Amino acid sequence: ISPKHAVEICRELKGMKLEEAKDYLKEVIQMKRPVPFKRYNKKVGHRRGLRGWDSGRYPVKAAEHILKVLENAEANAEYKGLDTENLKIIHISSHRGQPIRGWIPRAFGRATPFNRPTTHIQVVLGEA
């Protein structure tokens, strides 16, 4: 997933209750609620429904993957005996991972690098 999209989504989710965050991500996937882009916002258009910020987008792929990570974290918390009704996102962050290196053949025997970015997502849940 895009590291830039993941950073913007994580910034928005930090401090939310887990159920609230999952509902928010589902609305982003359905393109009903935009994610405010505060850092990576060059040439990003304005979206309606943002409070206190103008530019935003609907990063569907990143939202799907982060939703999967949150559901996994919820299952881990349930396994450890925590109350899943009162879980809150204490810490969530994303960082660029090591790129998956690839090459695209070009004319005259040349090749150009074609690298796919990877993203590391870290989530810490706690009982509120």
Coordinates of C-alpha atoms in Angstrom, one line a residue, residues 11-57:
R11 CA -2.8 10.2 11.9
E12 CA -6.6 10.3 11.7
L13 CA -7.2 7.1 13.6
K14 CA -4.9 7.8 16.6
G15 CA -6.9 8.1 19.8
M16 CA -10.1 6.8 18.4
K17 CA -12.1 3.9 20.0
L18 CA -11.6 0.7 18.0
E19 CA -15.3 0.4 16.8
E20 CA -15.3 4.0 15.8
A21 CA -12.1 3.6 13.8
K22 CA -13.5 0.5 12.1
D23 CA -16.7 2.3 11.1
Y24 CA -14.6 5.3 9.9
L25 CA -12.5 3.0 7.6
K26 CA -15.6 1.3 6.2
E27 CA -17.0 4.7 5.3
V28 CA -13.7 5.6 3.6
I29 CA -13.8 2.4 1.6
Q30 CA -17.3 3.2 0.5
M31 CA -16.1 6.7 -0.4
K32 CA -18.5 8.4 2.0
R33 CA -16.0 10.0 4.3
P34 CA -12.7 11.5 3.2
V35 CA -9.4 11.3 5.0
P36 CA -7.8 14.7 5.5
F37 CA -4.4 14.9 3.9
K38 CA -2.3 17.2 6.1
R39 CA 1.2 16.4 5.1
Y40 CA 1.2 14.9 1.6
N41 CA -1.4 17.3 0.2
K42 CA 0.2 18.9 -2.9
K43 CA -2.4 19.2 -5.7
V44 CA -5.0 17.4 -3.6
G45 CA -8.5 18.8 -4.1
H46 CA -10.9 19.9 -1.4
R47 CA -13.4 17.5 -0.1
R48 CA -16.7 18.2 1.6
G49 CA -17.2 16.8 5.1
L50 CA -13.8 17.6 6.6
R51 CA -13.8 19.6 9.8
G52 CA -10.9 22.1 10.1
W53 CA -9.1 21.0 7.0
D54 CA -9.8 21.3 3.2
S55 CA -7.7 18.8 1.3
G56 CA -8.6 15.2 1.5
R57 CA -8.9 11.9 -0.4

